[in-house]
Amino acid sequence: MALLFFSDNDDTEQWRAELEALKPDLDFRQPSDSTTENDQISYALVNPMHCPDLRNYPNLKAIFSLYAGVDALLDRTTTLPENVPIIRLISSDLSLSMSHYMVQHCLNHLRHQREYFQQSAQCLWQPLAIEANRLKVGIMGLGQLGLAAGEKLAALEFDVAGWSRSEKHSSCVTCYHGVDQLSAFLSRSHILISLLPLTSTTTDIFNKQLLKQLPKGACFINAGRGRQVVEADLIECLDSGQLSSAVLDVFREEPLPANHPFWLHPKITVTPHTASESRPCRESAQWIVDNINAIDAGGTALSGVIDFNRGY
Ligand SMILES: NC(=O)c1ccc[n+]([C@@H]2O[C@H](COP(=O)([O-])OP(=O)(O)OC[C@H]3O[C@@H](n4cnc5c(N)ncnc54)[C@H](OP(=O)(O)O)[C@@H]3O)[C@@H](O)[C@H]2O)c1
């Protein structure tokens, strides 16, 4: 049983070390290993952005994505073998990192950090009132990352709601689901977070019709995917005051081009797709090894299997 690692920009040796520490009998291969026969490969661990044609490996049992988002991989369905499960990365390391990002930017909004940076640049001493009531946060996408972020925000006494495709229950997050409940969810969200996967249904979902349903002056934080945002509509909502600010980690084009209006917009914070980076760490390696062991024992993957019909 061999695992083939495909990535141009992930730390191959660190991934090898983490995986072999947990599974010493793992036969870790790279495309450069000239002795590899294609029929020796049982598992592929791939960067969705740099995934080659995987139809040439007849004994492939599963494809692991190095990232939580697999939209780039599903765009290449013609180079994916049929009937081989694709398993996206689920890791407490990813969830914690994303939670830190969301807590940081919700607190920045609550505590007027953007305004104080701007005032500071002008030597301006001007205290701003902090909302007395609990600020309401709405998280679109209440999956692995969204729910973890919601729990951390609720622990800080933000009033948190989430919106998902199917019905959910949580002791600390008020759950909304489906198109019918979207308006009610949006109308209470002073901070709107997106942690939605990119699918045909979520493409362009953040347009002016949706953003205008938020309370005036809302803050929008997007760490889902850039193609979910209609950029001209977002700028229009910021310029009109419908939105007070936006924090954007993902973009239609990455890296964000130097001449893009988002860079210099006074109400936009840009981060370079680093809200939660996939790293070769023990938690992520454990996830992969647990799934390999389950499949090798004759079972199926534990969770994280992509449903091609849903698109995530
Ligand atoms: N910026 C970064 O650094 C970074 C890092 C990692 C991931 N991401 C992004 O975060 C996304 C989410 O990751 P995850 O691990 O949390 O995924 P996940 O566990 O699959 O959760 C996805 C959530 O979105 C909901 N959803 C999907 N389509 C929907 C729709 N049409 N309407 C309503 N809800 C919908 C799902 O609803 P159900 O629960 O009903 O299925 C689920 O709650 C990834 O796909 C990726 O794009 C970004």
CSV table of C-alpha atoms and ligand atoms in Angstrom, one decimal:
chain,number,residue,atom,x,y,z
A,1,MET,CA,0.0,0.0,0.0
A,2,ALA,CA,1.5,3.3,-1.1
A,3,LEU,CA,0.4,6.9,-0.7
A,4,LEU,CA,1.3,9.3,-3.5
A,5,PHE,CA,1.7,13.0,-2.4
A,6,PHE,CA,1.0,15.6,-5.0
A,7,SER,CA,1.7,19.3,-4.3
A,8,ASP,CA,4.0,22.0,-5.6
A,9,ASN,CA,3.6,24.3,-2.6
A,10,ASP,CA,3.1,22.3,0.5
A,11,ASP,CA,5.9,21.0,2.8
A,12,THR,CA,6.3,17.5,1.5
A,13,GLU,CA,8.9,16.4,4.0
A,14,GLN,CA,7.0,17.7,7.0
A,15,TRP,CA,3.9,15.9,5.8
A,16,ARG,CA,5.9,12.7,5.3
A,17,ALA,CA,7.3,13.0,8.9
A,18,GLU,CA,3.9,13.6,10.4
A,19,LEU,CA,2.3,10.7,8.6
A,20,GLU,CA,5.1,8.3,9.2
A,21,ALA,CA,5.2,9.2,12.9
A,22,LEU,CA,1.7,7.9,13.2
A,23,LYS,CA,1.8,5.1,10.6
A,24,PRO,CA,5.4,3.8,10.3
A,25,ASP,CA,4.4,1.2,7.6
A,26,LEU,CA,3.1,4.0,5.3
A,27,ASP,CA,4.9,3.9,2.0
A,28,PHE,CA,5.0,7.6,1.2
A,29,ARG,CA,5.8,8.3,-2.5
A,30,GLN,CA,6.2,11.4,-4.6
A,31,PRO,CA,5.7,11.8,-8.4
A,32,SER,CA,9.5,12.1,-8.7
A,33,ASP,CA,10.1,8.5,-7.3
A,34,SER,CA,11.0,6.7,-10.5
A,35,THR,CA,10.5,3.2,-9.1
A,36,THR,CA,6.8,3.8,-8.5
A,37,GLU,CA,4.4,1.7,-10.6
A,38,ASN,CA,0.9,3.2,-10.9
A,39,ASP,CA,-0.8,0.1,-9.7
A,40,GLN,CA,1.1,0.3,-6.3
A,41,ILE,CA,-0.7,3.4,-5.4
A,42,SER,CA,-3.7,3.0,-3.0
A,43,TYR,CA,-4.1,6.6,-1.8
A,44,ALA,CA,-3.4,10.0,-3.2
A,45,LEU,CA,-2.9,13.1,-0.9
A,46,VAL,CA,-3.3,16.1,-3.2
A,47,ASN,CA,-3.3,19.9,-3.3
A,48,PRO,CA,-6.6,20.6,-5.1
A,49,MET,CA,-4.9,23.4,-7.1
A,50,HIS,CA,-2.2,21.1,-8.5
A,51,CYS,CA,-3.8,17.8,-8.9
A,52,PRO,CA,-2.8,15.7,-11.9
A,53,ASP,CA,-4.8,13.2,-13.8
A,54,LEU,CA,-5.7,10.5,-11.2
A,55,ARG,CA,-7.4,8.2,-13.6
A,56,ASN,CA,-4.1,6.4,-14.2
A,57,TYR,CA,-4.0,4.7,-10.8
A,58,PRO,CA,-6.1,1.6,-11.1
A,59,ASN,CA,-5.9,0.6,-7.4
A,60,LEU,CA,-6.7,3.9,-5.9
A,61,LYS,CA,-9.0,3.6,-2.9
A,62,ALA,CA,-9.3,7.2,-1.9
A,63,ILE,CA,-8.2,10.7,-2.7
A,64,PHE,CA,-7.4,13.0,0.3
A,65,SER,CA,-7.5,16.7,-0.2
A,66,LEU,CA,-4.8,18.7,1.6
A,67,TYR,CA,-7.4,21.5,2.0
A,68,ALA,CA,-10.9,21.7,3.4
A,69,GLY,CA,-12.3,23.4,0.2
A,70,VAL,CA,-12.3,21.1,-2.8
A,71,ASP,CA,-14.0,23.3,-5.4
A,72,ALA,CA,-10.7,23.4,-7.4
A,73,LEU,CA,-10.6,19.6,-7.4
A,74,LEU,CA,-14.2,19.2,-8.5
A,75,ASP,CA,-13.6,21.7,-11.3
A,76,ARG,CA,-11.4,18.9,-12.8
A,77,THR,CA,-13.9,16.1,-12.7
A,78,THR,CA,-12.6,14.8,-16.1
A,79,THR,CA,-9.3,14.0,-14.4
A,80,LEU,CA,-10.8,12.2,-11.5
A,81,PRO,CA,-11.5,8.4,-11.5
A,82,GLU,CA,-15.1,7.3,-11.1
A,83,ASN,CA,-16.2,5.7,-7.8
A,84,VAL,CA,-13.1,6.7,-5.8
A,85,PRO,CA,-14.1,8.8,-2.8
A,86,ILE,CA,-12.6,12.3,-2.3
A,87,ILE,CA,-12.1,13.1,1.3
A,88,ARG,CA,-11.5,16.7,2.4
A,89,LEU,CA,-9.3,17.7,5.2
A,90,ILE,CA,-11.0,18.0,8.6
A,91,SER,CA,-8.7,19.0,11.5
A,92,SER,CA,-9.0,20.7,14.8
A,93,ASP,CA,-5.9,22.7,13.8
A,94,LEU,CA,-7.9,24.1,10.8
A,95,SER,CA,-10.9,24.8,13.0
A,96,LEU,CA,-9.0,26.6,15.7
A,97,SER,CA,-7.1,28.8,13.3
A,98,MET,CA,-10.3,29.8,11.5
A,99,SER,CA,-12.0,30.5,14.9
A,100,HIS,CA,-9.1,32.8,15.8
A,101,TYR,CA,-9.5,34.7,12.6
A,102,MET,CA,-13.2,35.2,13.2
A,103,VAL,CA,-12.9,36.1,16.8
A,104,GLN,CA,-10.1,38.6,15.9
A,105,HIS,CA,-12.2,40.4,13.2
A,106,CYS,CA,-15.5,40.3,15.2
A,107,LEU,CA,-13.6,42.0,18.1
A,108,ASN,CA,-12.0,44.5,15.7
A,109,HIS,CA,-15.5,45.4,14.6
A,110,LEU,CA,-17.0,45.6,18.1
A,111,ARG,CA,-14.0,47.6,19.4
A,112,HIS,CA,-13.8,50.0,16.3
A,113,GLN,CA,-10.2,48.9,15.6
A,114,ARG,CA,-10.4,50.1,11.9
A,115,GLU,CA,-11.6,53.6,13.0
A,116,TYR,CA,-8.9,53.8,15.7
A,117,PHE,CA,-6.1,52.8,13.2
A,118,GLN,CA,-7.4,55.6,10.9
A,119,GLN,CA,-7.6,58.1,13.8
A,120,SER,CA,-4.2,57.2,15.0
A,121,ALA,CA,-2.7,57.9,11.6
A,122,GLN,CA,-4.1,61.5,12.0
A,123,CYS,CA,-3.2,61.9,15.7
A,124,LEU,CA,-7.0,62.1,16.4
A,125,TRP,CA,-8.3,61.4,20.0
A,126,GLN,CA,-11.9,60.5,19.5
A,127,PRO,CA,-13.5,57.8,21.7
A,128,LEU,CA,-16.3,55.8,19.9
A,129,ALA,CA,-19.2,54.2,21.8
A,130,ILE,CA,-19.2,50.4,22.0
A,131,GLU,CA,-22.6,48.7,21.4
A,132,ALA,CA,-24.2,48.2,24.7
A,133,ASN,CA,-26.3,45.2,23.5
A,134,ARG,CA,-24.7,41.9,22.6
A,135,LEU,CA,-23.6,42.2,18.9
A,136,LYS,CA,-25.4,39.6,16.8
A,137,VAL,CA,-23.2,37.5,14.5
A,138,GLY,CA,-24.5,35.4,11.7
A,139,ILE,CA,-22.4,32.6,10.2
A,140,MET,CA,-23.4,31.3,6.8
A,141,GLY,CA,-22.1,27.7,6.6
A,142,LEU,CA,-22.4,25.9,9.9
A,143,GLY,CA,-20.1,23.0,9.1
A,144,GLN,CA,-16.7,22.0,10.7
A,145,LEU,CA,-15.3,25.5,10.5
A,146,GLY,CA,-18.5,27.6,11.0
A,147,LEU,CA,-19.7,25.7,14.1
A,148,ALA,CA,-16.3,25.9,15.7
A,149,ALA,CA,-16.1,29.6,15.1
A,150,GLY,CA,-19.6,30.0,16.4
A,151,GLU,CA,-18.9,28.2,19.6
A,152,LYS,CA,-15.8,30.4,20.3
A,153,LEU,CA,-17.8,33.6,19.6
A,154,ALA,CA,-20.6,32.5,21.8
A,155,ALA,CA,-18.1,31.9,24.6
A,156,LEU,CA,-17.2,35.6,24.3
A,157,GLU,CA,-21.0,36.4,24.6
A,158,PHE,CA,-21.6,37.4,21.0
A,159,ASP,CA,-25.2,36.4,20.2
A,160,VAL,CA,-24.5,33.9,17.4
A,161,ALA,CA,-26.7,32.4,14.7
A,162,GLY,CA,-25.8,30.1,11.9
A,163,TRP,CA,-27.4,29.2,8.6
A,164,SER,CA,-26.9,25.9,6.8
A,165,ARG,CA,-28.6,23.8,4.1
A,166,SER,CA,-29.9,21.2,6.4
A,167,GLU,CA,-31.4,21.6,9.9
A,168,LYS,CA,-29.0,21.8,12.8
A,169,HIS,CA,-29.2,22.0,16.6
A,170,SER,CA,-26.7,23.6,18.9
A,171,SER,CA,-26.7,24.7,22.6
A,172,CYS,CA,-24.9,28.0,21.9
A,173,VAL,CA,-25.7,28.9,18.2
A,174,THR,CA,-29.3,29.7,17.0
A,175,CYS,CA,-29.7,27.6,14.0
A,176,TYR,CA,-31.4,28.6,10.7
A,177,HIS,CA,-31.5,26.6,7.6
A,178,GLY,CA,-32.7,26.7,4.0
A,179,VAL,CA,-33.7,29.4,1.7
A,180,ASP,CA,-37.0,30.1,3.5
A,181,GLN,CA,-35.1,31.1,6.7
A,182,LEU,CA,-32.4,33.1,5.1
A,183,SER,CA,-34.1,36.5,5.3
A,184,ALA,CA,-34.8,36.1,9.0
A,185,PHE,CA,-31.2,35.1,9.6
A,186,LEU,CA,-29.8,38.0,7.6
A,187,SER,CA,-32.0,40.6,9.3
A,188,ARG,CA,-30.5,39.9,12.7
A,189,SER,CA,-26.8,39.7,11.6
A,190,HIS,CA,-24.8,42.8,12.5
A,191,ILE,CA,-21.7,40.8,11.5
A,192,LEU,CA,-22.1,38.4,8.6
A,193,ILE,CA,-19.5,35.7,8.3
A,194,SER,CA,-19.3,33.4,5.3
A,195,LEU,CA,-17.8,29.9,5.7
A,196,LEU,CA,-19.7,28.4,2.8
A,197,PRO,CA,-18.2,26.0,0.3
A,198,LEU,CA,-18.2,27.2,-3.3
A,199,THR,CA,-20.9,25.3,-5.3
A,200,SER,CA,-23.2,26.2,-8.1
A,201,THR,CA,-25.7,27.3,-5.4
A,202,THR,CA,-23.3,29.6,-3.5
A,203,THR,CA,-21.6,31.2,-6.5
A,204,ASP,CA,-22.4,35.0,-6.5
A,205,ILE,CA,-24.6,34.5,-3.4
A,206,PHE,CA,-23.2,37.7,-1.8
A,207,ASN,CA,-24.9,40.2,-4.1
A,208,LYS,CA,-26.7,43.5,-3.3
A,209,GLN,CA,-30.1,41.7,-2.9
A,210,LEU,CA,-28.6,39.7,-0.1
A,211,LEU,CA,-26.4,42.3,1.5
A,212,LYS,CA,-29.3,44.8,1.7
A,213,GLN,CA,-31.2,42.4,4.0
A,214,LEU,CA,-28.5,42.9,6.7
A,215,PRO,CA,-29.0,45.7,9.4
A,216,LYS,CA,-27.6,49.0,8.1
A,217,GLY,CA,-23.9,49.3,9.0
A,218,ALA,CA,-23.2,45.6,9.1
A,219,CYS,CA,-19.8,44.1,8.8
A,220,PHE,CA,-19.1,41.3,6.2
A,221,ILE,CA,-16.4,38.8,6.7
A,222,ASN,CA,-15.7,36.3,3.9
A,223,ALA,CA,-13.4,33.3,4.4
A,224,GLY,CA,-15.4,31.0,2.1
A,225,ARG,CA,-14.5,31.6,-1.5
A,226,GLY,CA,-14.1,34.7,-3.6
A,227,ARG,CA,-16.5,33.6,-6.4
A,228,GLN,CA,-19.3,33.8,-3.8
A,229,VAL,CA,-19.0,37.7,-3.9
A,230,VAL,CA,-20.3,40.0,-6.6
A,231,GLU,CA,-17.5,42.5,-6.2
A,232,ALA,CA,-19.3,45.6,-7.7
A,233,ASP,CA,-22.3,45.0,-5.4
A,234,LEU,CA,-20.0,44.7,-2.3
A,235,ILE,CA,-18.3,48.0,-3.1
A,236,GLU,CA,-21.7,49.7,-3.8
A,237,CYS,CA,-23.0,48.5,-0.3
A,238,LEU,CA,-19.8,49.8,1.4
A,239,ASP,CA,-20.0,53.2,-0.4
A,240,SER,CA,-23.7,53.7,0.4
A,241,GLY,CA,-23.1,52.8,4.1
A,242,GLN,CA,-25.3,49.7,4.0
A,243,LEU,CA,-22.1,47.9,5.1
A,244,SER,CA,-19.7,49.6,7.5
A,245,SER,CA,-16.7,47.3,6.6
A,246,ALA,CA,-15.6,44.1,5.0
A,247,VAL,CA,-12.9,41.7,5.8
A,248,LEU,CA,-11.9,39.6,2.9
A,249,ASP,CA,-9.6,36.6,2.9
A,250,VAL,CA,-10.6,35.0,-0.4
A,251,PHE,CA,-11.0,36.5,-3.9
A,252,ARG,CA,-12.2,35.8,-7.4
A,253,GLU,CA,-8.6,36.1,-8.5
A,254,GLU,CA,-5.7,35.1,-6.2
A,255,PRO,CA,-3.3,36.6,-5.6
A,256,LEU,CA,-5.5,39.8,-5.6
A,257,PRO,CA,-4.1,41.9,-8.5
A,258,ALA,CA,-2.2,45.0,-7.5
A,259,ASN,CA,-4.6,47.3,-9.2
A,260,HIS,CA,-7.7,45.8,-7.6
A,261,PRO,CA,-10.0,48.4,-6.0
A,262,PHE,CA,-10.3,46.3,-2.8
A,263,TRP,CA,-6.7,47.0,-1.8
A,264,LEU,CA,-7.1,50.7,-1.2
A,265,HIS,CA,-10.8,50.8,-0.2
A,266,PRO,CA,-11.0,52.5,3.2
A,267,LYS,CA,-13.6,50.1,4.5
A,268,ILE,CA,-12.0,46.8,3.3
A,269,THR,CA,-9.4,44.7,5.1
A,270,VAL,CA,-7.6,42.3,2.8
A,271,THR,CA,-5.8,39.1,4.1
A,272,PRO,CA,-4.0,36.8,1.6
A,273,HIS,CA,-6.1,33.6,2.0
A,274,THR,CA,-4.5,32.9,5.4
A,275,ALA,CA,-7.6,32.7,7.6
A,276,SER,CA,-6.8,29.0,8.2
A,277,GLU,CA,-3.9,27.4,6.5
A,278,SER,CA,-3.6,23.7,6.0
A,279,ARG,CA,-0.4,22.8,7.7
A,280,PRO,CA,1.4,19.4,8.1
A,281,CYS,CA,0.6,18.9,11.8
A,282,ARG,CA,-0.2,16.0,14.0
A,283,GLU,CA,-4.0,16.6,14.1
A,284,SER,CA,-4.3,16.7,10.3
A,285,ALA,CA,-2.0,13.7,9.8
A,286,GLN,CA,-4.1,11.8,12.4
A,287,TRP,CA,-7.2,12.5,10.4
A,288,ILE,CA,-5.7,11.0,7.3
A,289,VAL,CA,-4.2,8.0,9.1
A,290,ASP,CA,-7.5,7.3,10.8
A,291,ASN,CA,-9.3,7.3,7.5
A,292,ILE,CA,-6.7,5.1,5.8
A,293,ASN,CA,-6.9,2.6,8.7
A,294,ALA,CA,-10.7,2.5,8.4
A,295,ILE,CA,-10.7,1.9,4.7
A,296,ASP,CA,-7.9,-0.7,4.9
A,297,ALA,CA,-9.9,-2.5,7.6
A,298,GLY,CA,-12.6,-3.0,4.9
A,299,GLY,CA,-14.8,-0.1,6.0
A,300,THR,CA,-15.5,3.3,4.5
A,301,ALA,CA,-14.0,6.8,5.3
A,302,LEU,CA,-15.0,8.1,8.7
A,303,SER,CA,-16.4,11.4,7.4
A,304,GLY,CA,-15.5,14.3,5.1
A,305,VAL,CA,-16.4,12.4,1.9
A,306,ILE,CA,-17.4,14.8,-0.9
A,307,ASP,CA,-20.9,14.4,-2.2
A,308,PHE,CA,-20.6,15.2,-6.0
A,309,ASN,CA,-24.3,16.1,-6.2
A,310,ARG,CA,-24.2,18.7,-3.4
A,311,GLY,CA,-20.8,19.9,-4.6
A,312,TYR,CA,-19.1,19.8,-1.2
B,1,LIG,N1,-10.0,31.0,3.9
B,1,LIG,C1,-9.5,29.9,4.3
B,1,LIG,O1,-8.3,30.0,4.8
B,1,LIG,C2,-10.2,28.7,4.3
B,1,LIG,C3,-9.7,27.5,4.9
B,1,LIG,C4,-10.5,26.4,4.9
B,1,LIG,C5,-11.7,26.3,4.3
B,1,LIG,N2,-12.2,27.5,3.8
B,1,LIG,C6,-13.6,27.5,3.1
B,1,LIG,O2,-14.5,27.1,4.1
B,1,LIG,C7,-15.5,26.3,3.5
B,1,LIG,C8,-16.2,25.5,4.6
B,1,LIG,O3,-15.4,24.5,5.2
B,1,LIG,P1,-16.0,23.5,6.2
B,1,LIG,O4,-14.9,22.5,6.5
B,1,LIG,O5,-16.7,24.2,7.4
B,1,LIG,O6,-17.1,22.8,5.3
B,1,LIG,P2,-18.4,21.9,5.7
B,1,LIG,O7,-18.1,21.2,7.0
B,1,LIG,O8,-18.7,21.0,4.6
B,1,LIG,O9,-19.5,22.9,6.0
B,1,LIG,C9,-20.2,23.6,5.0
B,1,LIG,C10,-21.4,24.3,5.5
B,1,LIG,O10,-22.0,25.0,4.5
B,1,LIG,C11,-23.4,24.7,4.4
B,1,LIG,N3,-23.9,24.9,3.1
B,1,LIG,C12,-23.3,24.4,1.9
B,1,LIG,N4,-24.1,24.8,0.9
B,1,LIG,C13,-25.1,25.5,1.4
B,1,LIG,C14,-26.2,26.1,0.8
B,1,LIG,N5,-26.5,26.1,-0.5
B,1,LIG,N6,-27.1,26.7,1.6
B,1,LIG,C15,-26.9,26.7,3.0
B,1,LIG,N7,-25.9,26.2,3.6
B,1,LIG,C16,-25.0,25.5,2.8
B,1,LIG,C17,-23.4,23.2,4.8
B,1,LIG,O11,-24.8,22.9,5.2
B,1,LIG,P3,-25.1,21.4,5.8
B,1,LIG,O12,-24.5,21.4,7.2
B,1,LIG,O13,-26.5,21.4,5.8
B,1,LIG,O14,-24.4,20.4,4.8
B,1,LIG,C18,-22.4,23.2,6.0
B,1,LIG,O15,-23.1,23.7,7.2
B,1,LIG,C19,-14.6,25.4,2.6
B,1,LIG,O16,-15.4,24.8,1.6
B,1,LIG,C20,-13.7,26.5,2.0
B,1,LIG,O17,-14.3,27.1,0.9
B,1,LIG,C21,-11.5,28.6,3.7
